[in-house]
Amino acid sequence: MRKALTMAVAAVALLGSTMTAQAAEKMALVVSTLNNPFFVTLKDGAAAKAKELGYELLVLDSQNDPAKELANVEDVVNKKVSVLLINPTDSDAVRSAVRAANRAKVPVVTLDRAANGGEVASHIASDNVAGGEMAGTLIVELLGGSGNVVELQGVPGTSAARDRGQGFHNIVDAEAGIKVVASQPADFDRTKGLNVMENILQAQRDVQAVFAHNDEMALGALKAIQASGRDIKVVGFDGTDDGVAAVNNGTMVATVAQQAAMIGEMGVETAAKVVKGEAVPDYTPVPLKVIQK
């Protein structure tokens, strides 16, 4: 009797284990780059939420290369994932990757940057236009409505760069006393932010403020400004740990803080609803806030 009972318990345990394994459906997260702390935080938020909800999350790094991004998507599609979360390297170039997932009947959720093509179930991102407007409004206030400003743009073609720039210009272009004397891309990269800012400072002798589309470029610009010995106010975007630290120590005036972990968490929550066949919104905005010392 005891032996039979033991065997029955073992059978139930085995069945439960099998059911658990089957329940652990796979999601994939393809990230534009993990060489940027913002996207590392986004990935961490997504991983934590996936674990909480009982999903296996496969994470692949596209290293800011659209060709690698497409290869990553084709890879995870072949691994029979239930849903694809993707943070595009480029809003136009990602169309091929989204369509590859569409052909394989794998639903797609985009994070932070939108896709300009293909079928996407939902998009989770900050309101980047509003964030750019927040940065523009702050700079106008800091300069008292008069001064020369430099804009460091993100990766050309990304929705984040386009929308942040649009929001910024919505504000500063309406101010007669504010002049944007240089607007150049530095690809969301700290080293490029440094190099581009060095060149701008050589060409522009009269600059009062800089708006960088992300904190990495802002921190690079800060190095160039510090080396020049000039007093120029810098406003970044993202609210990364390094960016917030620069605000707290007084070297950077402010950063428009996204909540990267929340974007990842909300992305996974939305993806889980998609897997279950539940209705999801086309776009879910994630709150922004200005961080100042």
PDB file of C-alpha atoms in Angstrom:
ATOM      1  CA  MET A   1       0.000   0.000   0.000  1.00  0.00           C
ATOM      2  CA  ARG A   2       2.786   2.417   0.957  1.00  0.00           C
ATOM      3  CA  LYS A   3       4.681   1.568  -2.267  1.00  0.00           C
ATOM      4  CA  ALA A   4       1.582   2.222  -4.365  1.00  0.00           C
ATOM      5  CA  LEU A   5       1.019   5.537  -2.579  1.00  0.00           C
ATOM      6  CA  THR A   6       4.639   6.559  -3.147  1.00  0.00           C
ATOM      7  CA  MET A   7       4.362   5.763  -6.855  1.00  0.00           C
ATOM      8  CA  ALA A   8       1.137   7.768  -7.104  1.00  0.00           C
ATOM      9  CA  VAL A   9       2.733  10.789  -5.429  1.00  0.00           C
ATOM     10  CA  ALA A  10       5.732  10.520  -7.755  1.00  0.00           C
ATOM     11  CA  ALA A  11       3.422  10.343 -10.775  1.00  0.00           C
ATOM     12  CA  VAL A  12       1.546  13.447  -9.659  1.00  0.00           C
ATOM     13  CA  ALA A  13       4.844  15.270  -9.062  1.00  0.00           C
ATOM     14  CA  LEU A  14       6.070  14.268 -12.526  1.00  0.00           C
ATOM     15  CA  LEU A  15       2.823  15.421 -14.103  1.00  0.00           C
ATOM     16  CA  GLY A  16       3.030  18.724 -12.236  1.00  0.00           C
ATOM     17  CA  SER A  17       6.632  19.180 -13.363  1.00  0.00           C
ATOM     18  CA  THR A  18       5.646  18.467 -16.980  1.00  0.00           C
ATOM     19  CA  MET A  19       2.747  20.917 -16.809  1.00  0.00           C
ATOM     20  CA  THR A  20       5.040  23.597 -15.341  1.00  0.00           C
ATOM     21  CA  ALA A  21       7.598  23.069 -18.099  1.00  0.00           C
ATOM     22  CA  GLN A  22       4.836  23.353 -20.704  1.00  0.00           C
ATOM     23  CA  ALA A  23       3.485  26.489 -19.039  1.00  0.00           C
ATOM     24  CA  ALA A  24       6.869  28.211 -19.221  1.00  0.00           C
ATOM     25  CA  GLU A  25       6.334  29.638 -22.688  1.00  0.00           C
ATOM     26  CA  LYS A  26       9.206  31.451 -24.324  1.00  0.00           C
ATOM     27  CA  MET A  27       9.327  35.148 -25.075  1.00  0.00           C
ATOM     28  CA  ALA A  28      12.188  36.835 -26.910  1.00  0.00           C
ATOM     29  CA  LEU A  29      13.615  40.299 -26.309  1.00  0.00           C
ATOM     30  CA  VAL A  30      15.824  41.662 -29.100  1.00  0.00           C
ATOM     31  CA  VAL A  31      17.586  44.816 -27.846  1.00  0.00           C
ATOM     32  CA  SER A  32      19.215  47.468 -30.037  1.00  0.00           C
ATOM     33  CA  THR A  33      22.357  47.472 -27.880  1.00  0.00           C
ATOM     34  CA  LEU A  34      23.411  46.350 -24.420  1.00  0.00           C
ATOM     35  CA  ASN A  35      26.323  48.785 -24.574  1.00  0.00           C
ATOM     36  CA  ASN A  36      24.008  51.498 -23.272  1.00  0.00           C
ATOM     37  CA  PRO A  37      22.961  51.495 -19.587  1.00  0.00           C
ATOM     38  CA  PHE A  38      19.419  52.579 -20.462  1.00  0.00           C
ATOM     39  CA  PHE A  39      18.776  49.429 -22.464  1.00  0.00           C
ATOM     40  CA  VAL A  40      20.467  47.240 -19.853  1.00  0.00           C
ATOM     41  CA  THR A  41      17.971  48.579 -17.320  1.00  0.00           C
ATOM     42  CA  LEU A  42      15.125  47.990 -19.776  1.00  0.00           C
ATOM     43  CA  LYS A  43      16.303  44.399 -20.231  1.00  0.00           C
ATOM     44  CA  ASP A  44      16.565  43.867 -16.465  1.00  0.00           C
ATOM     45  CA  GLY A  45      13.005  45.121 -15.960  1.00  0.00           C
ATOM     46  CA  ALA A  46      11.724  42.796 -18.663  1.00  0.00           C
ATOM     47  CA  ALA A  47      13.646  39.805 -17.272  1.00  0.00           C
ATOM     48  CA  ALA A  48      12.318  40.357 -13.754  1.00  0.00           C
ATOM     49  CA  LYS A  49       8.705  40.626 -14.941  1.00  0.00           C
ATOM     50  CA  ALA A  50       9.029  37.573 -17.208  1.00  0.00           C
ATOM     51  CA  LYS A  51      10.329  35.515 -14.279  1.00  0.00           C
ATOM     52  CA  GLU A  52       7.496  36.777 -12.078  1.00  0.00           C
ATOM     53  CA  LEU A  53       4.889  35.767 -14.689  1.00  0.00           C
ATOM     54  CA  GLY A  54       6.502  32.387 -15.346  1.00  0.00           C
ATOM     55  CA  TYR A  55       7.889  32.978 -18.835  1.00  0.00           C
ATOM     56  CA  GLU A  56      11.312  32.081 -20.186  1.00  0.00           C
ATOM     57  CA  LEU A  57      12.888  35.193 -21.730  1.00  0.00           C
ATOM     58  CA  LEU A  58      15.518  34.895 -24.447  1.00  0.00           C
ATOM     59  CA  VAL A  59      17.576  38.104 -24.767  1.00  0.00           C
ATOM     60  CA  LEU A  60      19.664  38.957 -27.838  1.00  0.00           C
ATOM     61  CA  ASP A  61      21.831  42.039 -28.449  1.00  0.00           C
ATOM     62  CA  SER A  62      21.703  43.588 -31.942  1.00  0.00           C
ATOM     63  CA  GLN A  63      24.784  45.749 -31.263  1.00  0.00           C
ATOM     64  CA  ASN A  64      23.166  48.675 -33.126  1.00  0.00           C
ATOM     65  CA  ASP A  65      23.384  46.713 -36.377  1.00  0.00           C
ATOM     66  CA  PRO A  66      20.126  46.256 -38.383  1.00  0.00           C
ATOM     67  CA  ALA A  67      21.560  43.188 -40.158  1.00  0.00           C
ATOM     68  CA  LYS A  68      22.333  41.537 -36.823  1.00  0.00           C
ATOM     69  CA  GLU A  69      18.889  42.560 -35.590  1.00  0.00           C
ATOM     70  CA  LEU A  70      17.255  40.702 -38.482  1.00  0.00           C
ATOM     71  CA  ALA A  71      19.459  37.649 -37.846  1.00  0.00           C
ATOM     72  CA  ASN A  72      18.510  37.746 -34.145  1.00  0.00           C
ATOM     73  CA  VAL A  73      14.805  37.830 -34.972  1.00  0.00           C
ATOM     74  CA  GLU A  74      15.139  34.959 -37.444  1.00  0.00           C
ATOM     75  CA  ASP A  75      17.025  33.019 -34.761  1.00  0.00           C
ATOM     76  CA  VAL A  76      14.370  33.422 -32.048  1.00  0.00           C
ATOM     77  CA  VAL A  77      11.528  32.793 -34.503  1.00  0.00           C
ATOM     78  CA  ASN A  78      13.130  29.426 -35.294  1.00  0.00           C
ATOM     79  CA  LYS A  79      13.166  28.710 -31.557  1.00  0.00           C
ATOM     80  CA  LYS A  80       9.354  28.874 -31.565  1.00  0.00           C
ATOM     81  CA  VAL A  81       8.916  31.807 -29.209  1.00  0.00           C
ATOM     82  CA  SER A  82       5.338  32.798 -28.399  1.00  0.00           C
ATOM     83  CA  VAL A  83       5.924  36.531 -28.781  1.00  0.00           C
ATOM     84  CA  LEU A  84       8.724  38.898 -29.813  1.00  0.00           C
ATOM     85  CA  LEU A  85       9.596  42.057 -27.915  1.00  0.00           C
ATOM     86  CA  ILE A  86      11.920  44.259 -29.920  1.00  0.00           C
ATOM     87  CA  ASN A  87      13.721  47.518 -29.229  1.00  0.00           C
ATOM     88  CA  PRO A  88      14.600  48.579 -32.795  1.00  0.00           C
ATOM     89  CA  THR A  89      18.036  49.732 -33.891  1.00  0.00           C
ATOM     90  CA  ASP A  90      16.290  51.917 -36.469  1.00  0.00           C
ATOM     91  CA  SER A  91      12.579  52.521 -36.973  1.00  0.00           C
ATOM     92  CA  ASP A  92      12.801  52.054 -40.760  1.00  0.00           C
ATOM     93  CA  ALA A  93      15.358  49.239 -40.913  1.00  0.00           C
ATOM     94  CA  VAL A  94      13.449  47.140 -38.361  1.00  0.00           C
ATOM     95  CA  ARG A  95      10.617  46.611 -40.856  1.00  0.00           C
ATOM     96  CA  SER A  96      12.356  43.545 -42.280  1.00  0.00           C
ATOM     97  CA  ALA A  97      12.684  41.995 -38.814  1.00  0.00           C
ATOM     98  CA  VAL A  98       9.052  42.718 -37.919  1.00  0.00           C
ATOM     99  CA  ARG A  99       7.847  41.227 -41.210  1.00  0.00           C
ATOM    100  CA  ALA A 100       9.974  38.113 -40.614  1.00  0.00           C
ATOM    101  CA  ALA A 101       8.129  37.629 -37.321  1.00  0.00           C
ATOM    102  CA  ASN A 102       4.800  38.364 -39.040  1.00  0.00           C
ATOM    103  CA  ARG A 103       5.446  35.646 -41.624  1.00  0.00           C
ATOM    104  CA  ALA A 104       6.141  33.174 -38.806  1.00  0.00           C
ATOM    105  CA  LYS A 105       2.886  34.230 -37.057  1.00  0.00           C
ATOM    106  CA  VAL A 106       4.847  35.507 -34.032  1.00  0.00           C
ATOM    107  CA  PRO A 107       3.198  38.626 -32.543  1.00  0.00           C
ATOM    108  CA  VAL A 108       5.454  41.657 -32.061  1.00  0.00           C
ATOM    109  CA  VAL A 109       5.615  44.253 -29.281  1.00  0.00           C
ATOM    110  CA  THR A 110       7.966  47.207 -29.806  1.00  0.00           C
ATOM    111  CA  LEU A 111       9.747  48.937 -26.913  1.00  0.00           C
ATOM    112  CA  ASP A 112      11.033  52.540 -26.692  1.00  0.00           C
ATOM    113  CA  ARG A 113      11.382  52.915 -30.484  1.00  0.00           C
ATOM    114  CA  ALA A 114       8.561  52.305 -32.938  1.00  0.00           C
ATOM    115  CA  ALA A 115       8.641  50.316 -36.184  1.00  0.00           C
ATOM    116  CA  ASN A 116       7.730  52.129 -39.411  1.00  0.00           C
ATOM    117  CA  GLY A 117       6.326  49.025 -41.063  1.00  0.00           C
ATOM    118  CA  GLY A 118       5.156  45.486 -40.464  1.00  0.00           C
ATOM    119  CA  GLU A 119       2.366  44.460 -38.109  1.00  0.00           C
ATOM    120  CA  VAL A 120       2.938  45.369 -34.445  1.00  0.00           C
ATOM    121  CA  ALA A 121       0.519  44.289 -31.710  1.00  0.00           C
ATOM    122  CA  SER A 122       1.475  47.089 -29.326  1.00  0.00           C
ATOM    123  CA  HIS A 123       4.096  49.781 -28.712  1.00  0.00           C
ATOM    124  CA  ILE A 124       5.391  50.656 -25.231  1.00  0.00           C
ATOM    125  CA  ALA A 125       7.378  53.877 -24.916  1.00  0.00           C
ATOM    126  CA  SER A 126       7.753  57.220 -23.245  1.00  0.00           C
ATOM    127  CA  ASP A 127       6.023  60.158 -24.903  1.00  0.00           C
ATOM    128  CA  ASN A 128       9.238  61.398 -26.485  1.00  0.00           C
ATOM    129  CA  VAL A 129       7.621  64.471 -28.022  1.00  0.00           C
ATOM    130  CA  ALA A 130       6.417  65.536 -24.573  1.00  0.00           C
ATOM    131  CA  GLY A 131       9.884  64.790 -23.169  1.00  0.00           C
ATOM    132  CA  GLY A 132      11.529  66.992 -25.806  1.00  0.00           C
ATOM    133  CA  GLU A 133       9.075  69.751 -24.949  1.00  0.00           C
ATOM    134  CA  MET A 134       9.952  69.398 -21.259  1.00  0.00           C
ATOM    135  CA  ALA A 135      13.655  69.799 -22.116  1.00  0.00           C
ATOM    136  CA  GLY A 136      12.966  72.786 -24.380  1.00  0.00           C
ATOM    137  CA  THR A 137      10.808  74.506 -21.769  1.00  0.00           C
ATOM    138  CA  LEU A 138      13.481  74.017 -19.122  1.00  0.00           C
ATOM    139  CA  ILE A 139      16.229  75.464 -21.347  1.00  0.00           C
ATOM    140  CA  VAL A 140      14.096  78.501 -22.210  1.00  0.00           C
ATOM    141  CA  GLU A 141      13.570  79.081 -18.473  1.00  0.00           C
ATOM    142  CA  LEU A 142      17.249  78.569 -17.642  1.00  0.00           C
ATOM    143  CA  LEU A 143      18.311  81.099 -20.287  1.00  0.00           C
ATOM    144  CA  GLY A 144      15.587  83.605 -19.479  1.00  0.00           C
ATOM    145  CA  GLY A 145      14.264  83.323 -23.024  1.00  0.00           C
ATOM    146  CA  SER A 146      17.501  84.407 -24.724  1.00  0.00           C
ATOM    147  CA  GLY A 147      20.625  82.498 -25.799  1.00  0.00           C
ATOM    148  CA  ASN A 148      22.343  80.136 -28.211  1.00  0.00           C
ATOM    149  CA  VAL A 149      21.664  76.415 -27.920  1.00  0.00           C
ATOM    150  CA  VAL A 150      23.273  73.257 -29.318  1.00  0.00           C
ATOM    151  CA  GLU A 151      21.224  70.109 -30.007  1.00  0.00           C
ATOM    152  CA  LEU A 152      22.912  66.691 -30.040  1.00  0.00           C
ATOM    153  CA  GLN A 153      20.653  64.320 -31.931  1.00  0.00           C
ATOM    154  CA  GLY A 154      20.333  60.564 -31.486  1.00  0.00           C
ATOM    155  CA  VAL A 155      20.603  57.886 -34.166  1.00  0.00           C
ATOM    156  CA  PRO A 156      19.035  59.300 -37.353  1.00  0.00           C
ATOM    157  CA  GLY A 157      15.953  57.326 -38.339  1.00  0.00           C
ATOM    158  CA  THR A 158      14.947  56.262 -34.834  1.00  0.00           C
ATOM    159  CA  SER A 159      11.558  57.377 -33.601  1.00  0.00           C
ATOM    160  CA  ALA A 160      13.095  58.426 -30.266  1.00  0.00           C
ATOM    161  CA  ALA A 161      15.510  60.866 -31.931  1.00  0.00           C
ATOM    162  CA  ARG A 162      12.850  62.211 -34.271  1.00  0.00           C
ATOM    163  CA  ASP A 163      10.236  62.703 -31.543  1.00  0.00           C
ATOM    164  CA  ARG A 164      12.596  64.214 -28.943  1.00  0.00           C
ATOM    165  CA  GLY A 165      13.873  66.644 -31.542  1.00  0.00           C
ATOM    166  CA  GLN A 166      10.336  67.524 -32.626  1.00  0.00           C
ATOM    167  CA  GLY A 167       9.245  68.233 -29.060  1.00  0.00           C
ATOM    168  CA  PHE A 168      12.348  70.317 -28.371  1.00  0.00           C
ATOM    169  CA  HIS A 169      11.841  72.421 -31.492  1.00  0.00           C
ATOM    170  CA  ASN A 170       8.126  72.837 -30.739  1.00  0.00           C
ATOM    171  CA  ILE A 171       9.266  74.961 -27.793  1.00  0.00           C
ATOM    172  CA  VAL A 172      12.532  76.658 -28.736  1.00  0.00           C
ATOM    173  CA  ASP A 173      11.518  77.575 -32.291  1.00  0.00           C
ATOM    174  CA  ALA A 174       8.636  79.580 -30.852  1.00  0.00           C
ATOM    175  CA  GLU A 175      11.045  81.690 -28.754  1.00  0.00           C
ATOM    176  CA  ALA A 176      12.437  84.674 -30.672  1.00  0.00           C
ATOM    177  CA  GLY A 177      15.390  85.001 -28.301  1.00  0.00           C
ATOM    178  CA  ILE A 178      16.511  81.355 -28.537  1.00  0.00           C
ATOM    179  CA  LYS A 179      18.685  80.289 -31.467  1.00  0.00           C
ATOM    180  CA  VAL A 180      19.741  76.699 -32.189  1.00  0.00           C
ATOM    181  CA  VAL A 181      23.225  77.335 -33.576  1.00  0.00           C
ATOM    182  CA  ALA A 182      24.133  73.674 -34.185  1.00  0.00           C
ATOM    183  CA  SER A 183      22.096  70.480 -34.464  1.00  0.00           C
ATOM    184  CA  GLN A 184      24.132  67.355 -35.198  1.00  0.00           C
ATOM    185  CA  PRO A 185      23.753  63.601 -34.635  1.00  0.00           C
ATOM    186  CA  ALA A 186      25.999  61.812 -32.146  1.00  0.00           C
ATOM    187  CA  ASP A 187      24.121  58.495 -32.328  1.00  0.00           C
ATOM    188  CA  PHE A 188      23.188  58.253 -28.624  1.00  0.00           C
ATOM    189  CA  ASP A 189      26.875  57.493 -27.948  1.00  0.00           C
ATOM    190  CA  ARG A 190      29.040  59.071 -25.227  1.00  0.00           C
ATOM    191  CA  THR A 191      32.303  59.114 -27.216  1.00  0.00           C
ATOM    192  CA  LYS A 192      30.574  60.559 -30.273  1.00  0.00           C
ATOM    193  CA  GLY A 193      28.901  63.125 -28.027  1.00  0.00           C
ATOM    194  CA  LEU A 194      32.366  64.194 -26.853  1.00  0.00           C
ATOM    195  CA  ASN A 195      33.819  64.382 -30.366  1.00  0.00           C
ATOM    196  CA  VAL A 196      30.850  66.190 -31.921  1.00  0.00           C
ATOM    197  CA  MET A 197      30.722  68.695 -29.069  1.00  0.00           C
ATOM    198  CA  GLU A 198      34.453  69.410 -29.364  1.00  0.00           C
ATOM    199  CA  ASN A 199      33.966  70.284 -33.034  1.00  0.00           C
ATOM    200  CA  ILE A 200      30.930  72.433 -32.311  1.00  0.00           C
ATOM    201  CA  LEU A 201      32.749  74.351 -29.565  1.00  0.00           C
ATOM    202  CA  GLN A 202      35.555  75.153 -31.995  1.00  0.00           C
ATOM    203  CA  ALA A 203      33.067  76.512 -34.523  1.00  0.00           C
ATOM    204  CA  GLN A 204      30.691  78.225 -32.085  1.00  0.00           C
ATOM    205  CA  ARG A 205      32.218  80.676 -29.631  1.00  0.00           C
ATOM    206  CA  ASP A 206      28.902  81.736 -28.097  1.00  0.00           C
ATOM    207  CA  VAL A 207      26.872  78.847 -26.646  1.00  0.00           C
ATOM    208  CA  GLN A 208      24.833  78.942 -23.445  1.00  0.00           C
ATOM    209  CA  ALA A 209      23.110  75.549 -23.377  1.00  0.00           C
ATOM    210  CA  VAL A 210      23.069  72.040 -24.832  1.00  0.00           C
ATOM    211  CA  PHE A 211      20.154  69.634 -25.200  1.00  0.00           C
ATOM    212  CA  ALA A 212      21.294  66.059 -25.830  1.00  0.00           C
ATOM    213  CA  HIS A 213      18.750  63.427 -26.898  1.00  0.00           C
ATOM    214  CA  ASN A 214      20.153  61.059 -24.267  1.00  0.00           C
ATOM    215  CA  ASP A 215      22.350  61.106 -21.170  1.00  0.00           C
ATOM    216  CA  GLU A 216      25.228  59.282 -22.847  1.00  0.00           C
ATOM    217  CA  MET A 217      25.703  62.086 -25.371  1.00  0.00           C
ATOM    218  CA  ALA A 218      25.129  64.676 -22.637  1.00  0.00           C
ATOM    219  CA  LEU A 219      27.929  63.157 -20.554  1.00  0.00           C
ATOM    220  CA  GLY A 220      30.251  63.152 -23.565  1.00  0.00           C
ATOM    221  CA  ALA A 221      29.374  66.796 -24.241  1.00  0.00           C
ATOM    222  CA  LEU A 222      30.102  67.623 -20.587  1.00  0.00           C
ATOM    223  CA  LYS A 223      33.655  66.323 -20.962  1.00  0.00           C
ATOM    224  CA  ALA A 224      34.242  68.530 -23.991  1.00  0.00           C
ATOM    225  CA  ILE A 225      32.757  71.551 -22.204  1.00  0.00           C
ATOM    226  CA  GLN A 226      34.828  70.958 -19.068  1.00  0.00           C
ATOM    227  CA  ALA A 227      37.999  70.673 -21.164  1.00  0.00           C
ATOM    228  CA  SER A 228      37.163  73.969 -22.865  1.00  0.00           C
ATOM    229  CA  GLY A 229      36.701  75.742 -19.534  1.00  0.00           C
ATOM    230  CA  ARG A 230      33.429  77.261 -20.699  1.00  0.00           C
ATOM    231  CA  ASP A 231      30.227  77.559 -18.654  1.00  0.00           C
ATOM    232  CA  ILE A 232      27.454  75.864 -20.641  1.00  0.00           C
ATOM    233  CA  LYS A 233      24.276  74.349 -19.234  1.00  0.00           C
ATOM    234  CA  VAL A 234      23.584  70.742 -20.286  1.00  0.00           C
ATOM    235  CA  VAL A 235      20.224  68.955 -20.272  1.00  0.00           C
ATOM    236  CA  GLY A 236      20.113  65.235 -21.033  1.00  0.00           C
ATOM    237  CA  PHE A 237      17.411  62.620 -21.519  1.00  0.00           C
ATOM    238  CA  ASP A 238      16.810  59.119 -20.079  1.00  0.00           C
ATOM    239  CA  GLY A 239      17.596  59.442 -16.365  1.00  0.00           C
ATOM    240  CA  THR A 240      20.356  56.810 -16.378  1.00  0.00           C
ATOM    241  CA  ASP A 241      22.364  56.267 -13.189  1.00  0.00           C
ATOM    242  CA  ASP A 242      25.325  58.216 -14.601  1.00  0.00           C
ATOM    243  CA  GLY A 243      23.064  60.987 -15.821  1.00  0.00           C
ATOM    244  CA  VAL A 244      21.304  61.384 -12.474  1.00  0.00           C
ATOM    245  CA  ALA A 245      24.679  61.319 -10.684  1.00  0.00           C
ATOM    246  CA  ALA A 246      25.889  64.167 -12.928  1.00  0.00           C
ATOM    247  CA  VAL A 247      22.763  66.156 -12.047  1.00  0.00           C
ATOM    248  CA  ASN A 248      23.232  65.501  -8.336  1.00  0.00           C
ATOM    249  CA  ASN A 249      26.878  66.607  -8.395  1.00  0.00           C
ATOM    250  CA  GLY A 250      25.946  69.755 -10.283  1.00  0.00           C
ATOM    251  CA  THR A 251      27.786  69.152 -13.551  1.00  0.00           C
ATOM    252  CA  MET A 252      24.596  68.537 -15.534  1.00  0.00           C
ATOM    253  CA  VAL A 253      21.604  70.830 -15.030  1.00  0.00           C
ATOM    254  CA  ALA A 254      18.876  68.241 -15.584  1.00  0.00           C
ATOM    255  CA  THR A 255      17.778  65.060 -17.311  1.00  0.00           C
ATOM    256  CA  VAL A 256      14.340  64.148 -18.599  1.00  0.00           C
ATOM    257  CA  ALA A 257      13.990  60.769 -16.951  1.00  0.00           C
ATOM    258  CA  GLN A 258      12.443  57.822 -18.691  1.00  0.00           C
ATOM    259  CA  GLN A 259      11.645  54.785 -16.603  1.00  0.00           C
ATOM    260  CA  ALA A 260      13.574  52.158 -18.523  1.00  0.00           C
ATOM    261  CA  ALA A 261      12.774  49.263 -16.189  1.00  0.00           C
ATOM    262  CA  MET A 262       9.072  50.128 -16.381  1.00  0.00           C
ATOM    263  CA  ILE A 263       9.181  50.043 -20.195  1.00  0.00           C
ATOM    264  CA  GLY A 264      10.606  46.507 -19.990  1.00  0.00           C
ATOM    265  CA  GLU A 265       8.091  45.429 -17.338  1.00  0.00           C
ATOM    266  CA  MET A 266       5.100  46.846 -19.198  1.00  0.00           C
ATOM    267  CA  GLY A 267       6.353  45.302 -22.416  1.00  0.00           C
ATOM    268  CA  VAL A 268       6.367  41.826 -20.889  1.00  0.00           C
ATOM    269  CA  GLU A 269       2.962  42.369 -19.252  1.00  0.00           C
ATOM    270  CA  THR A 270       1.552  43.416 -22.632  1.00  0.00           C
ATOM    271  CA  ALA A 271       3.232  40.491 -24.387  1.00  0.00           C
ATOM    272  CA  ALA A 272       1.696  38.076 -21.863  1.00  0.00           C
ATOM    273  CA  LYS A 273      -1.767  39.446 -22.674  1.00  0.00           C
ATOM    274  CA  VAL A 274      -1.072  39.043 -26.393  1.00  0.00           C
ATOM    275  CA  VAL A 275      -0.095  35.395 -25.845  1.00  0.00           C
ATOM    276  CA  LYS A 276      -3.394  34.824 -24.014  1.00  0.00           C
ATOM    277  CA  GLY A 277      -5.382  36.418 -26.819  1.00  0.00           C
ATOM    278  CA  GLU A 278      -6.403  39.428 -24.742  1.00  0.00           C
ATOM    279  CA  ALA A 279      -6.944  42.862 -26.294  1.00  0.00           C
ATOM    280  CA  VAL A 280      -4.064  45.336 -25.825  1.00  0.00           C
ATOM    281  CA  PRO A 281      -3.767  49.051 -26.708  1.00  0.00           C
ATOM    282  CA  ASP A 282      -1.845  50.050 -29.821  1.00  0.00           C
ATOM    283  CA  TYR A 283       0.308  52.374 -27.711  1.00  0.00           C
ATOM    284  CA  THR A 284       0.980  52.610 -23.984  1.00  0.00           C
ATOM    285  CA  PRO A 285       2.816  55.744 -22.794  1.00  0.00           C
ATOM    286  CA  VAL A 286       5.245  55.474 -19.888  1.00  0.00           C
ATOM    287  CA  PRO A 287       5.458  58.543 -17.578  1.00  0.00           C
ATOM    288  CA  LEU A 288       8.412  60.984 -17.772  1.00  0.00           C
ATOM    289  CA  LYS A 289       9.800  63.400 -15.188  1.00  0.00           C
ATOM    290  CA  VAL A 290      12.462  66.121 -15.084  1.00  0.00           C
ATOM    291  CA  ILE A 291      15.233  65.472 -12.576  1.00  0.00           C
ATOM    292  CA  GLN A 292      17.106  68.513 -11.237  1.00  0.00           C
ATOM    293  CA  LYS A 293      19.387  68.917  -8.271  1.00  0.00           C
TER     294      LYS A 293
END
